Coordinates of N, CA, C and O in Angstrom, one line a residue:
M32 N 1.7 -3.3 15.7 CA 2.8 -3.2 14.9 C 2.9 -1.7 14.4 O 1.9 -1.3 13.8
K33 N 4.0 -1.1 14.6 CA 4.1 0.3 14.1 C 4.7 0.3 12.7 O 5.7 -0.4 12.4
R34 N 4.0 1.0 11.8 CA 4.5 1.1 10.4 C 5.4 2.3 10.2 O 5.2 3.3 10.8
K35 N 6.4 2.1 9.4 CA 7.4 3.2 9.2 C 7.1 3.7 7.8 O 6.8 3.0 6.9
A36 N 7.3 5.0 7.7 CA 7.2 5.7 6.4 C 8.4 5.4 5.6 O 9.5 5.4 6.2
A37 N 8.3 5.3 4.3 CA 9.5 5.1 3.5 C 10.2 6.5 3.3 O 9.6 7.5 3.1
V38 N 11.5 6.5 3.4 CA 12.3 7.7 3.1 C 12.2 7.7 1.6 O 12.5 6.7 0.9
F39 N 11.9 8.8 1.0 CA 11.5 9.0 -0.3 C 12.4 9.9 -1.1 O 12.1 11.0 -1.5
P40 N 13.7 9.5 -1.3 CA 14.6 10.4 -2.0 C 14.4 10.3 -3.6 O 14.8 11.3 -4.2
G41 N 13.9 9.2 -4.1 CA 13.8 9.1 -5.5 C 12.5 8.5 -6.0 O 11.5 9.1 -6.0
V42 N 12.6 7.2 -6.3 CA 11.5 6.5 -7.0 C 11.0 5.3 -6.1 O 11.8 4.6 -5.6
L43 N 9.7 5.1 -6.0 CA 9.1 4.0 -5.3 C 8.0 3.3 -6.2 O 7.3 4.0 -6.8
L44 N 8.0 2.0 -6.2 CA 7.0 1.3 -7.0 C 6.2 0.4 -6.1 O 6.7 -0.4 -5.3
V45 N 4.8 0.5 -6.3 CA 3.9 -0.4 -5.5 C 2.9 -1.0 -6.5 O 2.6 -0.3 -7.5
S46 N 2.5 -2.2 -6.3 CA 1.6 -2.8 -7.3 C 0.6 -3.7 -6.6 O 0.8 -4.2 -5.5
F47 N -0.6 -4.0 -7.3 CA -1.6 -4.9 -6.8 C -2.2 -5.6 -8.0 O -2.2 -5.1 -9.1
L48 N -2.8 -6.7 -7.8 CA -3.5 -7.5 -8.8 C -5.0 -7.7 -8.5 O -5.3 -8.1 -7.4
L49 N -5.8 -7.3 -9.4 CA -7.3 -7.5 -9.2 C -7.6 -8.7 -10.1 O -7.4 -8.7 -11.3
A50 N -8.1 -9.7 -9.4 CA -8.4 -11.0 -10.2 C -9.7 -11.6 -9.8 O -10.1 -11.4 -8.7
G51 N -10.3 -12.3 -10.7 CA -11.5 -13.0 -10.5 C -11.3 -14.4 -10.9 O -10.2 -14.9 -10.8
R52 N -12.3 -15.1 -11.4 CA -12.2 -16.5 -11.9 C -11.8 -16.4 -13.3 O -12.1 -15.5 -14.0
A53 N -11.0 -17.4 -13.8 CA -10.5 -17.4 -15.1 C -11.5 -17.6 -16.2 O -12.3 -18.6 -16.1
F54 N -11.6 -16.7 -17.1 CA -12.4 -16.8 -18.3 C -11.6 -16.2 -19.4 O -10.9 -15.2 -19.2
A55 N -11.7 -16.7 -20.6 CA -11.0 -16.1 -21.7 C -12.0 -15.1 -22.4 O -13.2 -15.3 -22.4
G56 N -11.4 -14.0 -22.9 CA -12.3 -13.0 -23.5 C -11.6 -11.8 -23.8 O -10.4 -11.7 -23.8
S57 N -12.3 -10.7 -24.1 CA -11.7 -9.5 -24.6 C -11.5 -8.5 -23.4 O -12.1 -8.6 -22.4
A58 N -10.5 -7.6 -23.6 CA -10.2 -6.6 -22.7 C -10.3 -5.2 -23.4 O -10.0 -5.2 -24.6
S59 N -10.7 -4.2 -22.6 CA -10.7 -2.9 -23.3 C -10.4 -1.8 -22.2 O -10.6 -2.0 -21.0
I60 N -9.8 -0.7 -22.8 CA -9.5 0.5 -22.0 C -10.1 1.7 -22.9 O -9.7 1.8 -24.0
K61 N -11.0 2.5 -22.3 CA -11.5 3.6 -23.0 C -11.5 4.8 -22.1 O -11.5 4.7 -20.9
T62 N -11.4 6.0 -22.7 CA -11.5 7.2 -22.0 C -12.7 8.0 -22.5 O -13.1 7.9 -23.7
T63 N -13.4 8.6 -21.6 CA -14.6 9.5 -22.0 C -14.3 10.8 -21.3 O -13.3 10.9 -20.6
E64 N -15.2 11.7 -21.5 CA -15.0 13.0 -20.8 C -15.1 12.8 -19.3 O -16.1 12.6 -18.8
G65 N -13.9 12.9 -18.6 CA -13.9 12.8 -17.2 C -13.8 11.4 -16.6 O -13.9 11.2 -15.4
S66 N -13.6 10.4 -17.5 CA -13.6 9.0 -16.9 C -12.6 8.1 -17.7 O -12.3 8.4 -18.9
L67 N -12.1 7.1 -17.0 CA -11.3 6.1 -17.6 C -12.0 4.8 -17.3 O -12.3 4.5 -16.1
I68 N -12.3 4.0 -18.3 CA -13.1 2.8 -18.2 C -12.2 1.6 -18.6 O -11.6 1.5 -19.7
L69 N -12.1 0.6 -17.6 CA -11.3 -0.6 -17.8 C -12.2 -1.8 -17.7 O -13.0 -1.9 -16.8
E70 N -12.1 -2.7 -18.7 CA -13.0 -3.9 -18.7 C -12.3 -5.1 -19.1 O -11.5 -5.1 -20.1
N71 N -12.6 -6.2 -18.4 CA -12.2 -7.6 -18.9 C -13.4 -8.5 -18.6 O -14.5 -8.0 -18.3
Q72 N -13.1 -9.8 -18.6 CA -14.2 -10.7 -18.5 C -14.8 -10.7 -17.1 O -15.9 -11.1 -16.9
S73 N -14.0 -10.3 -16.1 CA -14.5 -10.4 -14.7 C -15.0 -9.0 -14.1 O -15.8 -9.0 -13.2
Y74 N -14.3 -7.9 -14.5 CA -14.6 -6.6 -13.9 C -14.8 -5.5 -14.9 O -14.2 -5.5 -16.0
L75 N -15.6 -4.5 -14.5 CA -15.7 -3.3 -15.2 C -15.3 -2.2 -14.2 O -16.0 -2.1 -13.1
C76 N -14.2 -1.5 -14.4 CA -13.8 -0.5 -13.4 C -13.9 0.9 -14.1 O -13.4 1.0 -15.2
E77 N -14.4 1.9 -13.4 CA -14.5 3.2 -13.9 C -13.9 4.2 -12.9 O -14.2 4.1 -11.7
I78 N -12.9 5.0 -13.4 CA -12.2 5.9 -12.5 C -12.5 7.3 -13.0 O -12.4 7.6 -14.2
S79 N -12.9 8.2 -12.1 CA -13.2 9.6 -12.5 C -11.8 10.3 -12.6 O -11.0 10.2 -11.7
T80 N -11.6 11.0 -13.7 CA -10.4 11.7 -14.0 C -10.6 13.2 -14.0 O -9.8 14.0 -14.3
A81 N -11.8 13.6 -13.6 CA -12.2 15.0 -13.6 C -11.4 15.9 -12.7 O -10.9 17.0 -13.0
K82 N -11.1 15.4 -11.4 CA -10.3 16.1 -10.5 C -9.4 15.1 -9.8 O -9.7 14.5 -8.8
G83 N -8.2 14.9 -10.4 CA -7.3 13.9 -9.9 C -7.9 12.5 -10.3 O -8.5 12.4 -11.4
L84 N -7.8 11.5 -9.4 CA -8.3 10.2 -9.7 C -9.2 9.8 -8.5 O -8.7 9.8 -7.4
R85 N -10.4 9.3 -8.8 CA -11.3 8.8 -7.7 C -12.0 7.6 -8.3 O -12.4 7.6 -9.5
W86 N -12.2 6.6 -7.5 CA -13.0 5.4 -7.9 C -14.4 5.9 -8.3 O -15.0 6.7 -7.5
K87 N -15.0 5.5 -9.4 CA -16.3 5.8 -9.7 C -17.2 4.5 -9.7 O -18.3 4.6 -9.2
R88 N -16.6 3.4 -10.2 CA -17.4 2.2 -10.2 C -16.5 1.0 -10.3 O -15.4 1.1 -11.0
M89 N -16.8 -0.1 -9.6 CA -16.2 -1.4 -9.8 C -17.3 -2.4 -9.8 O -18.0 -2.6 -8.8
F90 N -17.5 -3.0 -11.0 CA -18.6 -4.0 -11.2 C -18.0 -5.4 -11.4 O -17.2 -5.6 -12.2
N91 N -18.5 -6.3 -10.5 CA -18.1 -7.7 -10.6 C -19.0 -8.4 -11.6 O -20.2 -8.7 -11.2
K92 N -18.6 -8.8 -12.7 CA -19.5 -9.4 -13.7 C -19.9 -10.8 -13.3 O -20.9 -11.3 -13.7
Q93 N -19.0 -11.5 -12.6 CA -19.3 -12.9 -12.2 C -20.5 -13.0 -11.2 O -21.3 -13.9 -11.3
T94 N -20.6 -12.0 -10.3 CA -21.7 -12.0 -9.3 C -22.8 -11.1 -9.8 O -23.9 -11.1 -9.1
G95 N -22.5 -10.2 -10.8 CA -23.5 -9.2 -11.2 C -23.8 -8.1 -10.2 O -24.8 -7.6 -10.1
S96 N -22.7 -7.8 -9.4 CA -22.9 -6.9 -8.3 C -21.9 -5.7 -8.4 O -20.8 -5.9 -8.8
E97 N -22.4 -4.6 -7.9 CA -21.5 -3.4 -7.7 C -20.7 -3.6 -6.5 O -21.2 -3.9 -5.4
C98 N -19.4 -3.4 -6.6 CA -18.5 -3.5 -5.5 C -18.4 -2.3 -4.6 O -18.0 -2.3 -3.5
L99 N -18.7 -1.1 -5.2 CA -18.6 0.2 -4.5 C -20.0 0.9 -4.5 O -20.7 0.7 -5.4
Y100 N -20.2 1.6 -3.5 CA -21.4 2.5 -3.5 C -21.2 3.5 -4.5 O -20.1 4.0 -4.8
P101 N -22.3 4.0 -5.1 CA -22.2 4.9 -6.3 C -21.7 6.4 -6.0 O -21.2 7.0 -6.9
D102 N -21.8 6.9 -4.8 CA -21.5 8.3 -4.6 C -20.4 8.4 -3.5 O -20.2 7.6 -2.6
G103 N -19.6 9.5 -3.7 CA -18.5 9.8 -2.7 C -17.4 8.8 -2.6 O -17.0 8.5 -1.5
N104 N -17.0 8.2 -3.7 CA -16.0 7.1 -3.5 C -14.6 7.7 -3.3 O -14.3 8.8 -3.5
S105 N -13.8 6.8 -2.9 CA -12.4 7.1 -2.4 C -11.4 7.4 -3.5 O -11.7 7.0 -4.7
P106 N -10.3 8.0 -3.1 CA -9.2 8.1 -4.1 C -8.6 6.7 -4.4 O -8.9 5.8 -3.8
V107 N -7.8 6.7 -5.5 CA -7.2 5.4 -5.9 C -6.0 5.1 -5.1 O -5.7 4.0 -4.8
F108 N -5.3 6.2 -4.7 CA -4.1 6.0 -3.8 C -4.0 7.2 -2.8 O -4.6 8.3 -3.1
A109 N -3.2 7.1 -1.8 CA -2.9 8.1 -0.9 C -1.5 8.1 -0.4 O -0.8 7.1 -0.5
L110 N -1.0 9.3 0.0 CA 0.4 9.4 0.5 C 0.3 10.1 1.9 O -0.3 11.2 1.9
Q111 N 0.8 9.6 2.9 CA 0.8 10.2 4.2 C 2.2 10.4 4.7 O 3.1 9.5 4.5
G112 N 2.5 11.5 5.4 CA 3.8 11.8 6.0 C 3.7 12.9 7.0 O 2.6 13.3 7.3
K113 N 4.8 13.2 7.5 CA 4.8 14.3 8.5 C 4.4 15.6 7.8 O 5.0 16.0 6.9
K114 N 3.3 16.2 8.3 CA 2.7 17.4 7.7 C 2.3 17.3 6.2 O 2.2 18.3 5.5
V115 N 2.2 16.0 5.8 CA 1.8 15.8 4.4 C 0.7 14.8 4.3 O 0.8 13.7 4.9
S116 N -0.4 15.1 3.7 CA -1.5 14.2 3.5 C -2.1 14.5 2.1 O -2.7 15.5 1.9
L117 N -1.7 13.6 1.2 CA -2.2 13.7 -0.2 C -3.0 12.5 -0.6 O -2.7 11.4 -0.1
D118 N -3.9 12.7 -1.6 CA -4.4 11.5 -2.2 C -4.5 11.8 -3.7 O -4.2 12.9 -4.1
S119 N -5.0 10.8 -4.4 CA -4.9 10.9 -5.9 C -5.9 12.1 -6.4 O -5.7 12.5 -7.5
G120 N -6.8 12.6 -5.5 CA -7.6 13.7 -5.9 C -6.8 15.0 -5.9 O -7.3 16.0 -6.4
N121 N -5.6 15.0 -5.2 CA -4.8 16.2 -5.1 C -3.8 16.4 -6.3 O -3.1 17.3 -6.4
F122 N -3.8 15.4 -7.2 CA -2.9 15.4 -8.3 C -3.6 15.9 -9.6 O -4.8 15.8 -9.7
V123 N -2.8 16.4 -10.5 CA -3.3 16.9 -11.8 C -2.8 16.0 -12.8 O -1.6 15.6 -12.8
Q124 N -3.6 15.6 -13.8 CA -3.2 14.7 -14.9 C -2.3 15.5 -15.8 O -2.7 16.5 -16.4
K125 N -1.2 14.9 -16.1 CA -0.2 15.5 -17.0 C -0.2 14.8 -18.3 O -0.1 15.5 -19.4
D126 N -0.4 13.5 -18.3 CA -0.4 12.8 -19.6 C -1.1 11.4 -19.4 O -1.2 10.9 -18.3
I127 N -1.6 10.9 -20.5 CA -2.3 9.6 -20.5 C -1.9 8.9 -21.8 O -1.9 9.5 -22.9
K128 N -1.4 7.7 -21.7 CA -1.0 6.9 -22.9 C -1.8 5.5 -22.8 O -1.7 4.8 -21.8
I129 N -2.5 5.2 -23.9 CA -3.1 3.9 -24.0 C -2.4 3.1 -25.1 O -2.1 3.6 -26.2
G130 N -2.1 1.8 -24.8 CA -1.4 1.0 -25.7 C -1.7 -0.5 -25.6 O -2.7 -0.9 -25.0
N131 N -0.8 -1.3 -26.1 CA -0.9 -2.7 -26.0 C 0.5 -3.3 -25.5 O 1.5 -2.8 -25.8
K132 N 0.3 -4.4 -24.8 CA 1.5 -5.2 -24.3 C 1.1 -6.6 -24.6 O 0.4 -7.3 -23.8
G133 N 1.5 -7.1 -25.8 CA 1.1 -8.4 -26.2 C -0.4 -8.4 -26.5 O -0.9 -7.6 -27.2
E134 N -1.1 -9.3 -25.8 CA -2.5 -9.4 -26.0 C -3.3 -8.5 -25.0 O -4.5 -8.3 -25.2
A135 N -2.5 -7.9 -24.1 CA -3.2 -7.1 -23.1 C -3.2 -5.6 -23.5 O -2.4 -5.1 -24.3
K136 N -4.2 -4.9 -23.0 CA -4.3 -3.4 -23.2 C -3.7 -2.8 -22.0 O -3.7 -3.3 -20.9
T137 N -3.0 -1.6 -22.2 CA -2.4 -0.9 -21.1 C -2.7 0.6 -21.1 O -3.1 1.1 -22.2
V138 N -2.7 1.2 -20.0 CA -2.9 2.6 -19.8 C -1.8 3.1 -18.8 O -1.5 2.4 -17.8
E139 N -1.3 4.3 -19.1 CA -0.3 4.9 -18.2 C -0.8 6.3 -18.0 O -0.9 7.1 -18.9
L140 N -1.0 6.6 -16.7 CA -1.4 8.0 -16.4 C -0.3 8.6 -15.6 O 0.2 8.1 -14.6
V141 N 0.1 9.8 -16.0 CA 1.1 10.6 -15.3 C 0.4 11.7 -14.6 O -0.3 12.5 -15.2
L142 N 0.6 11.8 -13.3 CA 0.0 12.8 -12.5 C 1.0 13.5 -11.7 O 2.1 13.0 -11.3
V143 N 0.8 14.8 -11.4 CA 1.7 15.6 -10.6 C 1.0 16.3 -9.5 O -0.2 16.7 -9.6
S144 N 1.7 16.5 -8.4 CA 1.2 17.3 -7.3 C 2.1 18.5 -7.1 O 3.3 18.4 -7.5
V145 N 1.6 19.6 -6.6 CA 2.4 20.9 -6.5 C 3.2 20.9 -5.2 O 4.4 21.1 -5.2
K146 N 2.5 20.6 -4.1 CA 3.2 20.6 -2.8 C 2.9 19.4 -2.0 O 1.7 19.3 -1.6
P147 N 3.8 18.5 -1.7 CA 5.1 18.5 -2.2 C 5.1 18.1 -3.7 O 4.1 17.6 -4.2
Q148 N 6.2 18.4 -4.4 CA 6.4 18.1 -5.8 C 6.6 16.6 -6.0 O 7.7 16.1 -5.8
V149 N 5.5 15.9 -6.2 CA 5.6 14.4 -6.4 C 5.0 14.1 -7.8 O 3.9 14.6 -8.1
E150 N 5.6 13.2 -8.5 CA 5.0 12.7 -9.8 C 4.6 11.3 -9.5 O 5.4 10.5 -8.9
A151 N 3.4 10.9 -9.9 CA 2.9 9.6 -9.8 C 2.6 9.0 -11.2 O 1.9 9.7 -12.0
V152 N 3.0 7.8 -11.4 CA 2.7 7.2 -12.7 C 1.9 5.9 -12.4 O 2.4 5.0 -11.7
L153 N 0.6 5.9 -12.7 CA -0.2 4.8 -12.5 C -0.3 4.0 -13.8 O -0.7 4.5 -14.9
K154 N 0.1 2.7 -13.8 CA 0.0 1.9 -15.0 C -1.0 0.7 -14.7 O -1.0 0.2 -13.6
I155 N -1.8 0.5 -15.6 CA -2.8 -0.6 -15.5 C -2.8 -1.4 -16.8 O -2.8 -0.9 -17.9
E156 N -2.6 -2.7 -16.5 CA -2.6 -3.7 -17.6 C -3.9 -4.6 -17.5 O -4.1 -5.2 -16.5
V157 N -4.7 -4.6 -18.6 CA -5.9 -5.3 -18.6 C -5.8 -6.4 -19.6 O -5.7 -6.2 -20.8
G158 N -5.7 -7.7 -19.1 CA -5.6 -8.8 -20.0 C -6.9 -9.4 -20.4 O -7.9 -9.0 -19.9
E159 N -6.8 -10.3 -21.3 CA -8.0 -11.0 -21.8 C -8.5 -12.1 -20.9 O -9.5 -12.7 -21.1
T160 N -7.7 -12.2 -19.8 CA -8.2 -13.2 -18.7 C -9.0 -12.4 -17.7 O -9.5 -11.3 -18.0
D161 N -9.0 -12.9 -16.5 CA -9.8 -12.2 -15.4 C -8.9 -11.2 -14.7 O -9.4 -10.6 -13.7
Q162 N -7.7 -11.0 -15.0 CA -6.8 -10.2 -14.2 C -6.5 -8.8 -14.7 O -6.5 -8.5 -15.9
M163 N -6.3 -7.8 -13.8 CA -5.9 -6.5 -14.1 C -4.7 -6.3 -13.2 O -4.8 -6.5 -12.0
L164 N -3.6 -5.8 -13.7 CA -2.4 -5.5 -12.9 C -2.2 -4.0 -12.8 O -2.1 -3.3 -13.8
W165 N -2.2 -3.5 -11.6 CA -2.1 -2.1 -11.3 C -0.8 -1.8 -10.7 O -0.4 -2.6 -9.7
S166 N -0.1 -0.8 -11.1 CA 1.2 -0.4 -10.4 C 1.3 1.1 -10.3 O 0.7 1.8 -11.1
L167 N 1.9 1.5 -9.2 CA 2.0 2.9 -9.0 C 3.5 3.2 -8.7 O 4.1 2.6 -7.8
K168 N 4.0 4.1 -9.5 CA 5.4 4.6 -9.3 C 5.4 6.0 -8.9 O 4.8 6.9 -9.5
L169 N 6.1 6.3 -7.8 CA 6.2 7.7 -7.3 C 7.6 8.2 -7.4 O 8.6 7.5 -7.1
K170 N 7.7 9.5 -7.8 CA 9.0 10.1 -8.0 C 9.0 11.4 -7.2 O 8.1 12.3 -7.4
N171 N 10.0 11.6 -6.3 CA 10.1 12.8 -5.5 C 10.8 13.9 -6.4 O 12.0 13.7 -6.8
N172 N 10.2 15.0 -6.6 CA 10.8 16.1 -7.4 C 11.2 17.3 -6.5 O 11.5 18.3 -6.9
E173 N 11.1 17.0 -5.1 CA 11.5 18.0 -4.2 C 13.0 18.1 -4.1 O 13.7 17.1 -4.5
P174 N 13.6 19.2 -3.7 CA 15.1 19.2 -3.6 C 15.7 18.3 -2.6 O 16.8 17.8 -2.8
G175 N 15.0 17.9 -1.5 CA 15.5 17.0 -0.5 C 14.5 15.8 -0.4 O 13.5 15.7 -0.9
A176 N 15.0 14.9 0.4 CA 14.2 13.6 0.7 C 13.0 14.0 1.6 O 13.0 14.9 2.4
I177 N 11.9 13.3 1.3 CA 10.7 13.4 2.2 C 10.3 12.0 2.6 O 10.5 11.1 1.8
K178 N 9.7 11.9 3.8 CA 9.2 10.6 4.2 C 7.7 10.5 3.9 O 6.9 11.4 4.4
L179 N 7.3 9.5 3.2 CA 5.9 9.3 2.8 C 5.6 7.8 2.9 O 6.4 7.0 2.6
Q180 N 4.4 7.6 3.4 CA 3.8 6.2 3.4 C 2.8 6.1 2.3 O 1.7 6.7 2.4
P181 N 3.1 5.3 1.2 CA 2.1 5.1 0.2 C 1.0 4.2 0.6 O 1.3 3.2 1.3
I182 N -0.2 4.4 0.3 CA -1.4 3.6 0.5 C -2.0 3.3 -0.8 O -2.6 4.2 -1.4
F183 N -1.8 2.1 -1.3 CA -2.3 1.7 -2.7 C -2.6 0.3 -2.8 O -1.8 -0.6 -2.4
P184 N -3.8 -0.1 -3.2 CA -4.9 0.8 -3.6 C -5.7 1.2 -2.4 O -5.7 0.6 -1.3
V185 N -6.4 2.3 -2.5 CA -7.4 2.7 -1.5 C -8.8 2.3 -2.1 O -9.1 2.7 -3.1
L186 N -9.4 1.4 -1.4 CA -10.8 1.0 -1.7 C -11.7 1.3 -0.6 O -11.8 0.6 0.4
G187 N -12.4 2.5 -0.7 CA -13.3 2.9 0.3 C -14.8 2.7 -0.2 O -15.0 2.5 -1.4
R188 N -15.7 2.8 0.7 CA -17.1 2.7 0.4 C -17.4 1.4 -0.3 O -18.2 1.4 -1.3
L189 N -16.9 0.3 0.2 CA -17.2 -1.0 -0.3 C -18.6 -1.4 -0.1 O -19.1 -1.2 1.0
N190 N -19.2 -2.0 -1.0 CA -20.6 -2.4 -0.9 C -20.6 -3.9 -0.5 O -20.5 -4.8 -1.3
I191 N -20.7 -4.1 0.8 CA -20.6 -5.5 1.4 C -21.9 -6.1 1.3 O -22.9 -5.6 1.8
S192 N -22.0 -7.3 0.7 CA -23.3 -8.0 0.6 C -23.6 -8.7 1.9 O -22.7 -9.1 2.6
G193 N -24.9 -8.9 2.1 CA -25.3 -9.7 3.3 C -25.0 -11.1 3.1 O -24.7 -11.8 4.1
N194 N -24.8 -11.6 1.9 CA -24.4 -13.0 1.6 C -22.9 -12.9 1.4 O -22.4 -12.4 0.3
L195 N -22.1 -13.3 2.3 CA -20.6 -13.2 2.2 C -20.0 -13.9 1.0 O -19.0 -13.6 0.5
G196 N -20.8 -14.9 0.5 CA -20.3 -15.6 -0.7 C -20.3 -14.7 -2.0 O -19.7 -15.1 -3.0
N197 N -21.0 -13.6 -1.9 CA -21.1 -12.7 -3.1 C -20.0 -11.6 -3.0 O -19.9 -10.8 -3.9
N198 N -19.2 -11.6 -2.0 CA -18.1 -10.6 -1.9 C -16.8 -11.1 -2.5 O -16.0 -11.7 -1.8
N199 N -16.6 -10.8 -3.7 CA -15.4 -11.2 -4.5 C -14.7 -10.0 -5.0 O -15.1 -9.4 -5.9
Y200 N -13.6 -9.5 -4.2 CA -12.9 -8.4 -4.6 C -11.5 -8.8 -4.9 O -10.9 -9.7 -4.3

């Protein structure tokens, strides 16, 4: 099956849900020097914000296992097009807002790339349940339309267990 790139004249929204087994509990979002840390009852995710966005850690609390290898992890998202290949490491952080949405904690990261001129808004909602809702909104700031294929999320360097029952992503 051949995939088509989206014609990208304005705004595009893509989302995914990271979920485990249901447990009630607390959720948190913290920033440290060069990292964003998201935590709920099922997962602890750490994203490096030092140079764009890259996965640093995803820990499954239910199985007690690291989901990613510790070094050289992948970008959080990528954009592919004719003569264009960007990933979240090519973007510069413009703004970050941490807040609340009901009982859930939220973070909104605004990122920009220079060429092509694209703005990416990554929103993450961490609830007190086992779920994290991630969404990516892309805005074309170029004078004309560009064709881009968004890839979100990008999860590279997965740590696959020999026991397939332990692989819960």
